[in-house]
Short mmCIF file of C-alpha atoms in Angstrom, two decimals:
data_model
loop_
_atom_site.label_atom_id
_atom_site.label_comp_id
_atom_site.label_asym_id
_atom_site.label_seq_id
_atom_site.Cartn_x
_atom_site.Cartn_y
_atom_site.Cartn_z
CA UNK U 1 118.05 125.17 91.33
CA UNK U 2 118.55 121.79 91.59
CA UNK U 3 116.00 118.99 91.52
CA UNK U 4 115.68 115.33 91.67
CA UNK U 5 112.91 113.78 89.66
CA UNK U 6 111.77 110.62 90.90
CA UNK U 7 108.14 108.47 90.00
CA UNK U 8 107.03 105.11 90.26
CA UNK U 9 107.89 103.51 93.41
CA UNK U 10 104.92 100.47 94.18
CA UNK U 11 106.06 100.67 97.29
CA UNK U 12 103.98 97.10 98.68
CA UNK U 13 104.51 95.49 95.12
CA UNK U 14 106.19 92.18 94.83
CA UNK U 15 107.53 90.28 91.96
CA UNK U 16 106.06 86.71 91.17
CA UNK U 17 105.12 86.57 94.97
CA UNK U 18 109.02 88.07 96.32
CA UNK U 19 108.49 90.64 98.62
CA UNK U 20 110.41 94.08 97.06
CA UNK U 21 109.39 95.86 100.80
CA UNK U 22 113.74 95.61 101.17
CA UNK U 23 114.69 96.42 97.58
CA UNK U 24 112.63 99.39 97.56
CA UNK U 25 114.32 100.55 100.96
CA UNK U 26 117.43 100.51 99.94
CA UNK U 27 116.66 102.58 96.89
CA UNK U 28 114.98 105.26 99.18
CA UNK U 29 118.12 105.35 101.47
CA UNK U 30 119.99 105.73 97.95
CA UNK U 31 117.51 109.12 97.31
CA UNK U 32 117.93 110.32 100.87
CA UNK U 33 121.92 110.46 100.00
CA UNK U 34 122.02 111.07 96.56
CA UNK U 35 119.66 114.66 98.15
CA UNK U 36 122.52 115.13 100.85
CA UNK U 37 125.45 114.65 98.56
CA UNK U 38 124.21 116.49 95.66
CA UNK U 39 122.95 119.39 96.76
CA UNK U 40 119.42 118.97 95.88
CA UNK U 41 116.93 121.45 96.91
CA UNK U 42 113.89 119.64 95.98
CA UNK U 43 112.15 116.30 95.27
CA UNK U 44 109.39 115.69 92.95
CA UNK U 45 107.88 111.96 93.03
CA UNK U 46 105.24 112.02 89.74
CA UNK U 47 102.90 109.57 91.11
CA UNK U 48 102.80 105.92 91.94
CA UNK U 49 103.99 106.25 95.59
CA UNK U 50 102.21 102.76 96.59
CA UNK U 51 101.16 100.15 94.60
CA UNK U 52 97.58 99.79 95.16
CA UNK U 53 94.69 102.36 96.83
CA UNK U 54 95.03 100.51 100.52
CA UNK U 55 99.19 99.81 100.50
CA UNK U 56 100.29 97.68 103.03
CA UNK U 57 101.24 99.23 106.47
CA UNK U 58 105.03 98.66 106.25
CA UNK U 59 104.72 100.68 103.32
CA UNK U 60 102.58 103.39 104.87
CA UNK U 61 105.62 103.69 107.27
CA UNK U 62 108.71 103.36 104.85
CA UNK U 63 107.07 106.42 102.80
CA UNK U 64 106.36 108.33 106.14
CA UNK U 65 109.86 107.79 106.92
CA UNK U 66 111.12 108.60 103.69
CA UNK U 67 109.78 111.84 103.41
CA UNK U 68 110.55 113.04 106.80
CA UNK U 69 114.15 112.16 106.19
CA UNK U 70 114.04 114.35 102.79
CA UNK U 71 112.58 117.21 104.04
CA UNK U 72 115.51 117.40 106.53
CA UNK U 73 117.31 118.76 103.09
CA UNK U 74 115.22 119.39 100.47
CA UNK U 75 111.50 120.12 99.62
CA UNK U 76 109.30 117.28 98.45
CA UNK U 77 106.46 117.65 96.64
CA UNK U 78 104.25 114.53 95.57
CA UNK U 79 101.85 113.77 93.79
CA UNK U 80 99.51 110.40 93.24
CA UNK U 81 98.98 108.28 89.98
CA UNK U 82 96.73 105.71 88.76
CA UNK U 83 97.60 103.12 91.35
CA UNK U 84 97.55 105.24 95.08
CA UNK U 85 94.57 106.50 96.27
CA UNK U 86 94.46 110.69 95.90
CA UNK U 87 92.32 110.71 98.93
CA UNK U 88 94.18 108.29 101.28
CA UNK U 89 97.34 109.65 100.34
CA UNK U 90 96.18 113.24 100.45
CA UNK U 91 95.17 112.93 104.11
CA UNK U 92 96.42 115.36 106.44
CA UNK U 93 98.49 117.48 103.78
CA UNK U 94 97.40 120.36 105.46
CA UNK U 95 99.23 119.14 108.53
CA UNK U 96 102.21 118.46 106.93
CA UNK U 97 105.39 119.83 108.24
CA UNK U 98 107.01 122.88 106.07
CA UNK U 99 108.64 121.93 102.58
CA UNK U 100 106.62 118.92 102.42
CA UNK U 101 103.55 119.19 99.66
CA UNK U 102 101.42 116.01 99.51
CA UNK U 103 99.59 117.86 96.05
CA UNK U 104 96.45 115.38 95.66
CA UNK U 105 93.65 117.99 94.69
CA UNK U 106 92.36 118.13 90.92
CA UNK U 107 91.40 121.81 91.59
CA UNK U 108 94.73 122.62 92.39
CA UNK U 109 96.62 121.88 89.23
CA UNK U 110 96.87 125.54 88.18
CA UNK U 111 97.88 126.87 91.74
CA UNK U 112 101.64 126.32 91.97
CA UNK U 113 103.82 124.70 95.09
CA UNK U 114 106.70 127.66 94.63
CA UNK U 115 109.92 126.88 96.02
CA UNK U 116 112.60 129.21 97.28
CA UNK U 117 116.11 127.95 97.00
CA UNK U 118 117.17 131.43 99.55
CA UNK U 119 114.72 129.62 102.57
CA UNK U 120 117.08 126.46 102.97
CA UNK U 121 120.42 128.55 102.34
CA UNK U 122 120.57 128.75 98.59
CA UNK U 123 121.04 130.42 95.87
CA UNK U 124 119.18 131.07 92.15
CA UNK U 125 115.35 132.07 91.44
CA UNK U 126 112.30 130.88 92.56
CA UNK U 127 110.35 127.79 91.29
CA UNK U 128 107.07 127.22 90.68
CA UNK U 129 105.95 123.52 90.80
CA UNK U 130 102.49 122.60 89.11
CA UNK U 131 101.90 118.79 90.64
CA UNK U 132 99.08 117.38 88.09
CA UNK U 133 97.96 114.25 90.03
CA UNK U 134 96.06 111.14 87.64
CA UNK U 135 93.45 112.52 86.05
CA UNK U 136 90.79 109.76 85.33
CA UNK U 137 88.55 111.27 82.45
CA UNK U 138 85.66 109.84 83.91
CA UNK U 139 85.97 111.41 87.36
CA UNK U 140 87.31 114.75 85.86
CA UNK U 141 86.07 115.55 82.71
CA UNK U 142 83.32 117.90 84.35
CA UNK U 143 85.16 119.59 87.40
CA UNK U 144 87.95 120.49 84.61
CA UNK U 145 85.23 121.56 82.28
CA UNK U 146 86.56 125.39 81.17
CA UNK U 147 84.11 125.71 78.20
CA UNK U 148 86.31 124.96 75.62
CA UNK U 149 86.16 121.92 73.70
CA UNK U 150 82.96 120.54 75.26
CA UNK U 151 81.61 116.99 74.46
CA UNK U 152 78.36 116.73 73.36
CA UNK U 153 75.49 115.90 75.53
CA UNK U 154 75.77 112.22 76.01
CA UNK U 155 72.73 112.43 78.77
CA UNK U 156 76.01 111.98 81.35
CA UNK U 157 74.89 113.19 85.32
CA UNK U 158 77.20 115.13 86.71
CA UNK U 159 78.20 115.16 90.60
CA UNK U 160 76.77 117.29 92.90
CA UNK U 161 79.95 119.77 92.77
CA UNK U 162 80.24 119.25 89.04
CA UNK U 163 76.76 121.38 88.12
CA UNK U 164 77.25 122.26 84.25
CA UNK U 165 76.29 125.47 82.89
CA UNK U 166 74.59 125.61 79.05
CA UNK U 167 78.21 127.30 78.46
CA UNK U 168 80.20 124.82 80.30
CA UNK U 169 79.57 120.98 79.87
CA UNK U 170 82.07 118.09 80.47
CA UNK U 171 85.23 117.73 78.63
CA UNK U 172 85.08 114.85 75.89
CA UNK U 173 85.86 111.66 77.77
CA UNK U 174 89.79 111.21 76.90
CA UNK U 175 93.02 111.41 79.00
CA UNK U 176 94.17 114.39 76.18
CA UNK U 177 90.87 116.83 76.65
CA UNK U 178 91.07 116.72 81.13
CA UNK U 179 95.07 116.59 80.44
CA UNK U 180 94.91 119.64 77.95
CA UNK U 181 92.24 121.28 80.23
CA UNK U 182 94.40 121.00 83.48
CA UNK U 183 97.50 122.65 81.17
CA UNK U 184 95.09 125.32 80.32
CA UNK U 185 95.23 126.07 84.46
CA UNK U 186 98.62 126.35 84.73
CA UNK U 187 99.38 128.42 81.45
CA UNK U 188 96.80 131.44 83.01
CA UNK U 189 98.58 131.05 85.87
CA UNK U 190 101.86 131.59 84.31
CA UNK U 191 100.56 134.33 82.22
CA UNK U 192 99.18 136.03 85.46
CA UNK U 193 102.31 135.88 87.45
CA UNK U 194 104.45 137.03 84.32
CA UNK U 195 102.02 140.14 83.94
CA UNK U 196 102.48 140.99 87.89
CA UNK U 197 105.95 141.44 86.71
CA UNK U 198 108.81 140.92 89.83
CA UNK U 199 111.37 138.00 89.09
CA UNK U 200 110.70 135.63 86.33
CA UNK U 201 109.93 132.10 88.28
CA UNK U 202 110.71 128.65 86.54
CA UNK U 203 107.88 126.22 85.58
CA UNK U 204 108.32 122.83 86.43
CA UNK U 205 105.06 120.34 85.56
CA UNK U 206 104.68 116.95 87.46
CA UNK U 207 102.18 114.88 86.07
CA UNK U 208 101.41 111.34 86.17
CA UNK U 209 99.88 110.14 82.65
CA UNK U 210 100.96 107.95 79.16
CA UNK U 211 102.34 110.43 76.58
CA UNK U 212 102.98 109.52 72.97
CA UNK U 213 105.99 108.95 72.37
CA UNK U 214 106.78 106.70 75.55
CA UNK U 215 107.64 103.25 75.35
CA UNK U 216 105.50 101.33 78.19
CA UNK U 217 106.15 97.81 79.48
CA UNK U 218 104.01 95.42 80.65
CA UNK U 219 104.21 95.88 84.61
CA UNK U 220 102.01 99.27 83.81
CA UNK U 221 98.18 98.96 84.84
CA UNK U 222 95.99 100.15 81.75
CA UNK U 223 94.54 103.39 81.74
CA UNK U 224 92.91 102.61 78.52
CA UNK U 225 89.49 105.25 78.66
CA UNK U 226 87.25 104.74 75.41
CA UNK U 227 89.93 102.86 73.41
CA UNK U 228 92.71 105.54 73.80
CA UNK U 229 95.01 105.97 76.98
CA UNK U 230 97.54 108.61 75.71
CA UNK U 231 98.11 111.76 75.56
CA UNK U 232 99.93 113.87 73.02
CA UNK U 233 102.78 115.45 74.30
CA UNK U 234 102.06 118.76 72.29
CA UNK U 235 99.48 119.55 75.20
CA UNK U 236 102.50 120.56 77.07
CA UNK U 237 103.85 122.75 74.45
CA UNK U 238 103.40 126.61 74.48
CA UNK U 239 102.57 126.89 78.34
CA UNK U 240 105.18 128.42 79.89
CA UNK U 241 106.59 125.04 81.22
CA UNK U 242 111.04 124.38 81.24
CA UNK U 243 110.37 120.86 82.34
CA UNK U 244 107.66 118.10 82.83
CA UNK U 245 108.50 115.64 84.88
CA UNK U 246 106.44 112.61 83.81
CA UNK U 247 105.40 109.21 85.83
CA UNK U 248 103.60 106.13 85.00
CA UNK U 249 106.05 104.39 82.03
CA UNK U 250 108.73 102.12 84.10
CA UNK U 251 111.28 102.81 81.12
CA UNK U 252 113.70 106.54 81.48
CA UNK U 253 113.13 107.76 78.63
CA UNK U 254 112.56 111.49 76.74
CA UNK U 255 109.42 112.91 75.15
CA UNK U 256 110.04 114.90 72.42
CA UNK U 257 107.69 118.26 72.84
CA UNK U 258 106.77 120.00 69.63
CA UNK U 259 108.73 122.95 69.71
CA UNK U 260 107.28 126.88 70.75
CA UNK U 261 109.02 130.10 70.73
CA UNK U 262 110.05 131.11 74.08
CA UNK U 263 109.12 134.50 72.92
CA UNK U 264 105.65 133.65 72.25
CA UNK U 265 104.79 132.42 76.20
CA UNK U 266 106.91 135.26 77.84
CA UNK U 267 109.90 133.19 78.33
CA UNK U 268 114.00 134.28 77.65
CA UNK U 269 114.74 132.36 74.62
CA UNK U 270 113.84 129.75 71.86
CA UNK U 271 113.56 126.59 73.08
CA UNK U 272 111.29 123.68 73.42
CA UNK U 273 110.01 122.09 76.83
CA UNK U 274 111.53 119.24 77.98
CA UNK U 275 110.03 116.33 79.24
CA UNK U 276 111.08 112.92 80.72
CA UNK U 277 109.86 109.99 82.06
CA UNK U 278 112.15 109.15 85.37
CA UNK U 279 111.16 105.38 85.36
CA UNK U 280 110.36 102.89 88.26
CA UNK U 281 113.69 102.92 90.62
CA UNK U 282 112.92 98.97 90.26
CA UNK U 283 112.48 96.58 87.46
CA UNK U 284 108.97 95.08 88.32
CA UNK U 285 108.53 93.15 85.15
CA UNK U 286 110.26 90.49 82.79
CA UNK U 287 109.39 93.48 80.22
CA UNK U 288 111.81 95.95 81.98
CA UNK U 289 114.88 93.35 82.63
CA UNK U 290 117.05 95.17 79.92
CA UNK U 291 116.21 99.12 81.15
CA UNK U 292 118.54 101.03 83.33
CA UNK U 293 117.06 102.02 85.93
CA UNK U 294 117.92 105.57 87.47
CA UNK U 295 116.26 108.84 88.67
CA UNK U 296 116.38 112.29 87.09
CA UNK U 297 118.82 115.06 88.23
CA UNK U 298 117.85 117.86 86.88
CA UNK U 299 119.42 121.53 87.14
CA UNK U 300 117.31 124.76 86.10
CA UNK U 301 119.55 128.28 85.15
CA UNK U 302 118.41 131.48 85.52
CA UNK U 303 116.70 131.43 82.55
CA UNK U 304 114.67 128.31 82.29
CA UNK U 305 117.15 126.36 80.58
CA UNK U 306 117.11 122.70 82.26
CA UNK U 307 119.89 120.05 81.89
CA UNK U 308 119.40 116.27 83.16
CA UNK U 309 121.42 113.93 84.20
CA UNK U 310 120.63 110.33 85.14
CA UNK U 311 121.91 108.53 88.16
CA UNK U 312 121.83 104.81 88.00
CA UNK U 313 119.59 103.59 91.25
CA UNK U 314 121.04 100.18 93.06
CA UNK U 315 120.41 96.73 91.52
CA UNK U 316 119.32 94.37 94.79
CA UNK U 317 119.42 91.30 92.07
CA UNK U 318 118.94 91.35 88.14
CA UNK U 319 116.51 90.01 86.35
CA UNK U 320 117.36 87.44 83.20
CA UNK U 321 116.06 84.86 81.22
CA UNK U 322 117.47 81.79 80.05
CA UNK U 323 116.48 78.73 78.19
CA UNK U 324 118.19 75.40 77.20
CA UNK U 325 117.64 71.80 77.93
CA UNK U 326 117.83 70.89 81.44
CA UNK U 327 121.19 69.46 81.24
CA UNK U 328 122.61 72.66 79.63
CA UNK U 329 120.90 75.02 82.29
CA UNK U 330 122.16 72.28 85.31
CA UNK U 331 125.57 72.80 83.67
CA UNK U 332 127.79 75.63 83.08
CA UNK U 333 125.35 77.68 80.69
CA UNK U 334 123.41 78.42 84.45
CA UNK U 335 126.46 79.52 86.40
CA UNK U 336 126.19 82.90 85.47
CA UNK U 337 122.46 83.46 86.72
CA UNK U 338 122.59 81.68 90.22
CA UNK U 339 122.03 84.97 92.02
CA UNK U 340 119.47 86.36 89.39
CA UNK U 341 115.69 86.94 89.45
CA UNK U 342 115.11 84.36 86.54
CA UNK U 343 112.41 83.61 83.96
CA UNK U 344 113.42 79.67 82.75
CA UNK U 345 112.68 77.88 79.67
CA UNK U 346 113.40 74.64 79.54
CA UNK U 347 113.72 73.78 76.15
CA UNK U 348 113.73 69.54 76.14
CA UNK U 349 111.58 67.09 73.52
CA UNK U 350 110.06 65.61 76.33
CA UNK U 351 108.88 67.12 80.23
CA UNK U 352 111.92 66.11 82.02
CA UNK U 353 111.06 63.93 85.48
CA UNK U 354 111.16 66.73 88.61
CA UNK U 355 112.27 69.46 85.98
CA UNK U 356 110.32 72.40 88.52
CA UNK U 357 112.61 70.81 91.45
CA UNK U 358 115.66 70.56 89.43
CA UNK U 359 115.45 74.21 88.37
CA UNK U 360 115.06 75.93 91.44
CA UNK U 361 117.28 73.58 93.13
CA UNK U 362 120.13 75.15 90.61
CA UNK U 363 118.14 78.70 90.92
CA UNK U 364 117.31 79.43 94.07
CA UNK U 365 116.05 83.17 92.84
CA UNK U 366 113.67 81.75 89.69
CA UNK U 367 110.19 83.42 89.62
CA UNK U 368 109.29 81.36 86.66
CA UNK U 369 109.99 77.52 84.97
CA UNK U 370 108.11 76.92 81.88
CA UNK U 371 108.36 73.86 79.91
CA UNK U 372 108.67 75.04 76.18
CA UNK U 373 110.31 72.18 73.48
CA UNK U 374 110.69 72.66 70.27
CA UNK U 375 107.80 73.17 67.99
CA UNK U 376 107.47 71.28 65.27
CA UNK U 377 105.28 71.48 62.25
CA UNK U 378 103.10 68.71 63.21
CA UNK U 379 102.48 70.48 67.04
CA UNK U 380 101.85 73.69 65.54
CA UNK U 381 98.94 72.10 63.73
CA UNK U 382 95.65 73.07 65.91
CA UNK U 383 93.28 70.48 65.91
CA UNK U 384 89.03 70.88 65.55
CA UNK U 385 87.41 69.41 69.02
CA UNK U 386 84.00 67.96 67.73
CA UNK U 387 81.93 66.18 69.46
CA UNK U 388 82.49 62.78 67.13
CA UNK U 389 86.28 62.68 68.14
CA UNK U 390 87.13 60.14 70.68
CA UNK U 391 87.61 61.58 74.15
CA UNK U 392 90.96 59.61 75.06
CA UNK U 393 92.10 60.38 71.45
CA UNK U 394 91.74 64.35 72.00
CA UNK U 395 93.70 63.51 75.87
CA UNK U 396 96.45 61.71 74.22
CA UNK U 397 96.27 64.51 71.84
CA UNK U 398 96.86 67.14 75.05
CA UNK U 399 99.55 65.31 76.64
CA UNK U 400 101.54 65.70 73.47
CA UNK U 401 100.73 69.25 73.31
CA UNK U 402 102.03 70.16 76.50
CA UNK U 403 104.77 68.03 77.34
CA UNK U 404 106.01 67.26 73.41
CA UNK U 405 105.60 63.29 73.91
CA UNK U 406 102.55 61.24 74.04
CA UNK U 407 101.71 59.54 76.87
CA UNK U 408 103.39 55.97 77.72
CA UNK U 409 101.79 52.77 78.53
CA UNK U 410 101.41 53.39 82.03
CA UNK U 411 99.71 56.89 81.33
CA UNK U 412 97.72 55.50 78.53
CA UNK U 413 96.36 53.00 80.68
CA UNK U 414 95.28 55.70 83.60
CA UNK U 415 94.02 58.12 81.10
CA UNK U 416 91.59 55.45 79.97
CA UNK U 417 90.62 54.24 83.13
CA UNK U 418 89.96 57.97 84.61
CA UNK U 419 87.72 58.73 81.13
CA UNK U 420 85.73 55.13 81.96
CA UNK U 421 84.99 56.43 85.38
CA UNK U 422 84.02 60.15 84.58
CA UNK U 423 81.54 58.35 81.99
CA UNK U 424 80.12 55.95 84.26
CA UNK U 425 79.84 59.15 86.98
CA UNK U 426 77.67 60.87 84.01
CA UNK U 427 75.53 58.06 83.34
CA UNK U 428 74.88 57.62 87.15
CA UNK U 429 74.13 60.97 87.94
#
């Protein structure tokens, strides 16, 4: 079967106050062909769908539009992360037209979305489909609770639906014990189905969570619970699963799982479970500017095997830095990044006169203009403010922090004379 892997969208999000509404858009219409052209018979999105618990409502509509124009081909199954509300976004899934699974529900992590290649025309064995929305350890760690590994009493009360049992309290409170807990699920369920016997389904995982070994950038919110926000990626190891189709870290990247013997979880052959990271289809970040963004193509044999392949996703405008003294970047060193999203450093002694107006009148597209000059040993030197230094001293001092030149006559003189009339205001008061 063949299945795109998708995650991270924001759709709402904007970039140093751009609006990405567009950008994102186009990348949808992108999926919507890349489904038609490639033959894809499903569509997992691993969290992230909006940017924030109450999105925007031209976003509300893009995704409703989105997803009915994906289920015209392919099944689509999606669940939320750390950023969309689970119960907004969950609304109505019952309603839902066929093929599309809006998975929201912790206490369905173990009870599998299975997709049949034969119902749209097809060909190959079933797949099963465990969606694993964000599982905050805090609002989880007691409706996961299974008995094993059980924190001690910490005087916690649980929710009404979350009554514990002297055999069954909460899970400790970390993203690895309501993560290893949820895999728990779905390995009895693949143990159950595999000793019913019939054809041998595939076991696809789509979860939304930080697992060690990612590399995370800094346009991800932090998840952080108790000091820790990871989770190993061995938790996915020796359940049954071919593939795990990770959201939350912007960058594509692998996760190396510790190996398992097929043969020890009921499955064909030796091999490991993969797992990947898809990535945002935008770069939402400075921190991202240098990853390649794509989405996640992934074919599953007979057997379980699964082989990926990445297809870029559209560039609407790059992101770059640069950095130089004004004249450089007003010159030909800034004819390469007209069209670019651009963080700028100007790099002169001295705070060149209109140097914000300059920049942007060069860039049209920069999100950011920073004065930074050179720093010298004598700058890098961080003064003591006591209250026996002289006020306009420690101001003169500032000036030739920030803009790498003291102040001139002119300024000198206004400094003083503001200082002179914030004292008298003191003594008045």
């Amino acid at each position: 079967m063949r299945i795109l892997h998708t995650s991270d969208w924001h759709l709402g999000r904007t970039l140093h106050g751009v609006d990405l509404l567009d950008h994102q858009a186009a990348y949808l219409d992108h999926l919507v062909e890349v489904v038609r052209s490639e033959g894809v018979g499903a569509v997992l999105v691993a969290g992230d769908v909006y940017d924030r618990a109450i999105p925007p409502v031209d976003a509300v509509d893009l995704l409703s539009d989105t997803v009915a124009r994906l289920a015209e081909h392919a099944d689509v199954v999606l669940t939320p992360g750390n950023h969309d509300s689970a119960t907004r976004l969950g609304f109505g899934a019952s309603l839902m037209r066929a093929g599309v699974h809006f998975r929201t529900r912790v206490p369905d992590v173990g009870t599998p979305v299975v997709l049949d290649p034969a119902a749209r025309g097809g060909s190959g064995g079933r797949v099963a489909v465990y969606a694993m929305p964000y599982l905050d350890p805090d609002a989880v760690r007691w409706e996961l609770a299974d008995g094993c590994c059980a924190a001690v009493d910490d005087g916690e009360v649980p929710e009404a639906n979350q009554v514990p049992t002297r055999e069954k309290g909460p899970l400790p409170r970390s993203h690895e014990a309501v993560t290893a807990a949820a895999v728990r699920r779905v390995a009895a369920d693949v143990a159950r189905r595999r000793e019913g016997g019939g054809d041998r389904l595939r076991n696809v995982v789509v979860a939304h969570a930080f697992v060690v070994g990612g590399q995370a950038s800094e346009s991800e919110r932090d998840i952080r619970v108790g000091g820790v926000d990871s989770v190993p990626a061995g938790v996915f190891g020796g359940a049954g699963v071919d593939y795990v189709a990770l959201g939350h870290l912007h960058g594509p990247q692998n996760v190396t799982v510790p190996g398992v013997s097929r043969e020890t979880t009921g499955q064909d052959r030796d091999a490991a479970t993969i797992a990947r990271y898809s990535g945002s289809p935008l770069a939402y970040s400075f921190s991202e500017m240098h990853q390649k963004k794509s989405t996640v193509l992934l074919d599953l044999d007979a057997t379980g095997d699964a082989r990926t392949q990445l297809l870029p996703a559209p560039v609407p405008r790059r992101l770059a830095e640069v950095a130089g003294t004004l004249d450089d970047l007003l010159g030909a060193a800034g004819d390469a990044h007209t069209d670019d999203w651009l963080r700028v450093f100007v790099t002169d002694p001295a705070r060149p006169t209109e140097m914000y107006a300059r920049v942007r009148a060069r860039f049209p597209h920069a999100l950011q203009v920073q004065h930074r000059p050179p720093v010298t040993a004598e700058r890098a030197v961080i003064s003591v403010v006591g209250q026996g230094r002289d006020p306009l001293e420690v101001t003169h001092e500032f000036v030739q922090h920030v803009t790498g030149t003291g102040p001139d006559e002119a300024e000198g003189a206004a400094l003083r004379t503001a200082l002179e009339r914030a004292l008298a205001s003191e003594r008045s008061a």
